[in-house]
Amino acid sequence: MDVNTWTRLDLEIVTALTCQVHVLSREQIHRAWGDDHSRDEIVERLERLSSCQLIRQSQWNVVPPPVNRGPVFTWKPGDEPPDAWRLSRAFLRRWHRETTVHTVWKATPWAASLFGSRAGRTSRPIERQHDLLLGEVYVLYRLKLPALAACWVGEDALPVAERGVKNPDAFLFDEDFKPRRVVESAGAYSQTQVVAFHRYCQDAQLPYELW
C-alpha cells in the first residue's frame, strides 16, 4: 500500500491499532469514526487495510465491555488509596453476563514495525475481555474528550518496562511529553493486582483511572 494512497481514516485506524490500543471491534470503529465517515467508507477502508496486510480480522466470543460513563475508580497524589478488596469484587462481578460474538480488528506485526510499536501479537483468550474493554475506553475518549484522546499512547508504543513490571495500558501525555494520567483496563483484577498497580502509580506520582 503506497503511502501516497493512505487516507486520513486509514492513518487514524492503523495508528490506533498499533500505538494506542490492542484491538477494536467493528462496532467500536464505526462509533469512533462514524461522525466523519459513512459506514460504507469505513467498511471499504477496513477491507483495503486488510488486503494490504496491515490489519487482520478475528471473531471473539466474549462478554461485551462493561463501560458506563466513567472509570470505576480514579486516584491522584494526595488521595486515599483504593479499597482493593471492594474493587476486585466489583471487577469480577461485572463479567457474569452472557457472551456475544464480536468481529474485531488488530494490527499485523508488519504494521507495528512501520509505526515503531510492538503491536500485532495474538491476544490470548484470557486477555480478550481486557483488550476489548480498553478499546471501549479509547472510543469513549475519542467521542467525549477528543483532545485527550489525541494524547493517548498505549503500552505497545512505549519502552519495555523493567523485568517484573508491567507497563500501564495507556498514558495521556501533556504538551511537554510528561504523563498527566494513566488509563488502565482492570479487566477482572484481583485484590493483589489492584494493590500492585496502585503502588506503581503512587511511587511514580501518577494520577490514574481504573476502568
Short mmCIF file of C-alpha atoms in Angstrom, two decimals:
data_model
loop_
_atom_site.label_atom_id
_atom_site.label_comp_id
_atom_site.label_asym_id
_atom_site.label_seq_id
_atom_site.Cartn_x
_atom_site.Cartn_y
_atom_site.Cartn_z
CA MET A 1 0.00 0.00 0.00
CA ASP A 2 1.72 3.15 -1.22
CA VAL A 3 1.95 5.81 1.49
CA ASN A 4 0.61 8.34 -1.02
CA THR A 5 -2.68 6.42 -1.20
CA TRP A 6 -3.33 6.47 2.56
CA THR A 7 -6.39 8.41 3.62
CA ARG A 8 -6.70 10.18 6.94
CA LEU A 9 -9.08 7.43 8.04
CA ASP A 10 -6.50 4.76 7.15
CA LEU A 11 -3.83 6.53 9.16
CA GLU A 12 -6.02 7.05 12.21
CA ILE A 13 -7.22 3.43 12.32
CA VAL A 14 -3.75 1.94 11.91
CA THR A 15 -2.29 4.39 14.43
CA ALA A 16 -4.97 3.44 16.93
CA LEU A 17 -4.29 -0.29 16.49
CA THR A 18 -0.50 -0.02 16.62
CA CYS A 19 0.13 2.77 19.10
CA GLN A 20 -2.98 3.22 21.25
CA VAL A 21 -4.96 0.01 21.85
CA HIS A 22 -4.55 -3.70 21.16
CA VAL A 23 -7.87 -4.23 19.40
CA LEU A 24 -11.07 -2.52 18.27
CA SER A 25 -14.33 -4.23 17.42
CA ARG A 26 -16.16 -3.43 14.21
CA GLU A 27 -18.87 -1.69 16.23
CA GLN A 28 -16.31 0.37 18.15
CA ILE A 29 -14.67 1.52 14.92
CA HIS A 30 -17.99 2.61 13.45
CA ARG A 31 -18.82 4.59 16.61
CA ALA A 32 -15.37 6.16 16.85
CA TRP A 33 -15.22 7.37 13.23
CA GLY A 34 -18.87 7.33 12.21
CA ASP A 35 -19.47 11.05 12.71
CA ASP A 36 -16.97 11.92 9.98
CA HIS A 37 -17.22 8.93 7.65
CA SER A 38 -20.07 6.86 6.23
CA ARG A 39 -20.48 3.22 7.19
CA ASP A 40 -19.70 2.16 3.63
CA GLU A 41 -16.48 4.21 3.59
CA ILE A 42 -15.31 2.68 6.86
CA VAL A 43 -16.04 -0.85 5.62
CA GLU A 44 -14.20 -0.15 2.36
CA ARG A 45 -11.12 1.18 4.14
CA LEU A 46 -11.05 -1.72 6.60
CA GLU A 47 -11.16 -4.15 3.70
CA ARG A 48 -8.40 -2.22 1.92
CA LEU A 49 -6.15 -2.19 5.01
CA SER A 50 -6.80 -5.91 5.49
CA SER A 51 -5.98 -6.75 1.86
CA CYS A 52 -2.68 -4.87 2.31
CA GLN A 53 -1.93 -6.98 5.42
CA LEU A 54 -1.88 -4.01 7.76
CA ILE A 55 -4.78 -5.21 9.91
CA ARG A 56 -6.43 -8.58 10.42
CA GLN A 57 -9.90 -9.68 11.48
CA SER A 58 -10.97 -12.22 14.10
CA GLN A 59 -14.16 -13.40 15.79
CA TRP A 60 -14.25 -13.29 19.61
CA ASN A 61 -16.98 -14.73 21.80
CA VAL A 62 -16.71 -12.54 24.94
CA VAL A 63 -18.80 -10.55 27.39
CA PRO A 64 -19.47 -7.06 25.95
CA PRO A 65 -17.26 -4.37 27.56
CA PRO A 66 -18.93 -3.20 30.80
CA VAL A 67 -18.20 0.51 30.41
CA ASN A 68 -20.60 3.16 31.65
CA ARG A 69 -19.93 6.89 31.66
CA GLY A 70 -16.70 6.93 33.58
CA PRO A 71 -13.99 4.90 35.31
CA VAL A 72 -14.71 2.59 38.23
CA PHE A 73 -12.03 4.30 40.33
CA THR A 74 -9.77 7.34 39.98
CA TRP A 75 -6.80 8.39 42.07
CA LYS A 76 -4.34 11.29 42.22
CA PRO A 77 -1.44 12.03 44.59
CA GLY A 78 -2.81 13.05 47.96
CA ASP A 79 -5.96 10.93 47.68
CA GLU A 80 -6.73 7.95 49.91
CA PRO A 81 -5.62 4.58 48.47
CA PRO A 82 -8.28 2.35 46.91
CA ASP A 83 -10.23 -0.29 48.80
CA ALA A 84 -8.59 -3.06 46.80
CA TRP A 85 -10.83 -5.85 48.08
CA ARG A 86 -14.05 -3.97 47.23
CA LEU A 87 -12.76 -3.01 43.79
CA SER A 88 -11.64 -6.53 42.96
CA ARG A 89 -15.10 -7.89 43.86
CA ALA A 90 -16.71 -5.27 41.59
CA PHE A 91 -14.32 -6.08 38.74
CA LEU A 92 -15.12 -9.79 38.97
CA ARG A 93 -18.92 -9.39 39.24
CA ARG A 94 -19.28 -7.39 36.05
CA TRP A 95 -18.24 -10.29 33.83
CA HIS A 96 -21.04 -12.61 34.97
CA ARG A 97 -23.13 -11.97 31.85
CA GLU A 98 -23.88 -13.64 28.54
CA THR A 99 -21.14 -13.67 25.94
CA THR A 100 -21.70 -12.41 22.40
CA VAL A 101 -19.69 -12.73 19.20
CA HIS A 102 -17.66 -9.65 18.18
CA THR A 103 -15.80 -9.02 14.94
CA VAL A 104 -12.51 -7.44 15.99
CA TRP A 105 -9.58 -5.88 14.18
CA LYS A 106 -5.91 -5.95 15.21
CA ALA A 107 -2.76 -4.58 13.64
CA THR A 108 -0.36 -7.02 11.98
CA PRO A 109 3.29 -7.26 13.06
CA TRP A 110 4.21 -5.58 9.77
CA ALA A 111 2.01 -2.58 10.53
CA ALA A 112 3.54 -2.42 14.01
CA SER A 113 7.06 -2.34 12.55
CA LEU A 114 6.06 0.54 10.25
CA PHE A 115 4.77 2.53 13.23
CA GLY A 116 7.56 1.62 15.64
CA SER A 117 5.43 -0.34 18.10
CA ARG A 118 5.26 -3.88 19.47
CA ALA A 119 1.63 -4.45 18.46
CA GLY A 120 0.49 -7.37 16.36
CA ARG A 121 0.71 -10.29 18.74
CA THR A 122 -2.29 -12.60 19.09
CA SER A 123 -4.43 -11.93 22.17
CA ARG A 124 -4.72 -14.96 24.41
CA PRO A 125 -8.32 -15.92 25.30
CA ILE A 126 -7.77 -14.74 28.88
CA GLU A 127 -6.76 -11.27 27.56
CA ARG A 128 -9.62 -10.69 25.16
CA GLN A 129 -12.17 -9.15 27.52
CA HIS A 130 -9.45 -6.88 28.94
CA ASP A 131 -8.36 -5.78 25.46
CA LEU A 132 -11.88 -5.10 24.20
CA LEU A 133 -12.65 -3.13 27.37
CA LEU A 134 -9.60 -0.94 26.74
CA GLY A 135 -10.81 -0.36 23.19
CA GLU A 136 -14.17 0.77 24.55
CA VAL A 137 -12.47 3.28 26.86
CA TYR A 138 -10.44 4.64 23.95
CA VAL A 139 -13.61 5.09 21.88
CA LEU A 140 -15.26 6.89 24.79
CA TYR A 141 -12.29 9.28 24.96
CA ARG A 142 -12.45 9.89 21.20
CA LEU A 143 -16.13 10.76 21.40
CA LYS A 144 -16.22 12.70 24.66
CA LEU A 145 -12.66 14.01 25.18
CA PRO A 146 -11.03 14.14 21.72
CA ALA A 147 -8.21 16.47 22.81
CA LEU A 148 -7.13 13.94 25.43
CA ALA A 149 -7.61 11.00 23.05
CA ALA A 150 -5.02 12.65 20.80
CA CYS A 151 -2.55 12.44 23.74
CA TRP A 152 -3.19 8.72 24.30
CA VAL A 153 -0.15 6.43 23.96
CA GLY A 154 -0.62 2.71 24.52
CA GLU A 155 1.79 0.30 26.13
CA ASP A 156 2.89 -1.19 22.78
CA ALA A 157 4.27 2.20 21.74
CA LEU A 158 6.22 2.68 24.99
CA PRO A 159 9.64 1.33 26.04
CA VAL A 160 9.51 -2.08 27.66
CA ALA A 161 9.23 -1.81 31.45
CA GLU A 162 11.90 -3.28 33.69
CA ARG A 163 11.71 -7.00 34.38
CA GLY A 164 8.79 -7.88 36.63
CA VAL A 165 6.96 -4.60 35.97
CA LYS A 166 4.02 -4.27 33.58
CA ASN A 167 3.54 -1.02 31.71
CA PRO A 168 0.10 0.52 32.29
CA ASP A 169 -2.27 0.11 29.37
CA ALA A 170 -2.02 3.76 28.31
CA PHE A 171 -0.56 7.13 29.26
CA LEU A 172 -2.06 10.51 28.44
CA PHE A 173 0.85 12.90 27.84
CA ASP A 174 0.80 16.69 28.04
CA GLU A 175 2.33 19.11 25.53
CA ASP A 176 5.74 18.67 27.20
CA PHE A 177 5.51 14.89 26.81
CA LYS A 178 5.05 14.39 30.54
CA PRO A 179 2.44 11.87 31.69
CA ARG A 180 -0.66 13.58 33.02
CA ARG A 181 -2.76 10.44 33.59
CA VAL A 182 -2.62 6.66 33.39
CA VAL A 183 -5.54 4.69 31.95
CA GLU A 184 -5.87 1.03 32.92
CA SER A 185 -8.36 -1.62 31.83
CA ALA A 186 -8.76 -3.50 35.11
CA GLY A 187 -10.49 -6.45 33.47
CA ALA A 188 -11.05 -8.91 36.32
CA TYR A 189 -8.21 -7.63 38.52
CA SER A 190 -7.67 -9.41 41.81
CA GLN A 191 -7.06 -7.58 45.08
CA THR A 192 -3.32 -8.22 44.66
CA GLN A 193 -3.32 -6.72 41.18
CA VAL A 194 -5.17 -3.59 42.34
CA VAL A 195 -2.65 -3.08 45.14
CA ALA A 196 0.35 -3.63 42.84
CA PHE A 197 -0.99 -1.21 40.23
CA HIS A 198 -1.72 1.44 42.85
CA ARG A 199 1.77 1.14 44.32
CA TYR A 200 3.32 1.56 40.88
CA CYS A 201 1.38 4.78 40.25
CA GLN A 202 1.83 6.04 43.80
CA ASP A 203 5.61 5.59 43.63
CA ALA A 204 5.69 7.43 40.28
CA GLN A 205 3.17 10.05 41.49
CA LEU A 206 0.91 9.32 38.52
CA PRO A 207 -2.83 10.04 38.61
CA TYR A 208 -4.76 7.09 37.24
CA GLU A 209 -8.11 5.71 36.17
CA LEU A 210 -9.21 2.12 36.60
CA TRP A 211 -11.95 1.06 34.17
#
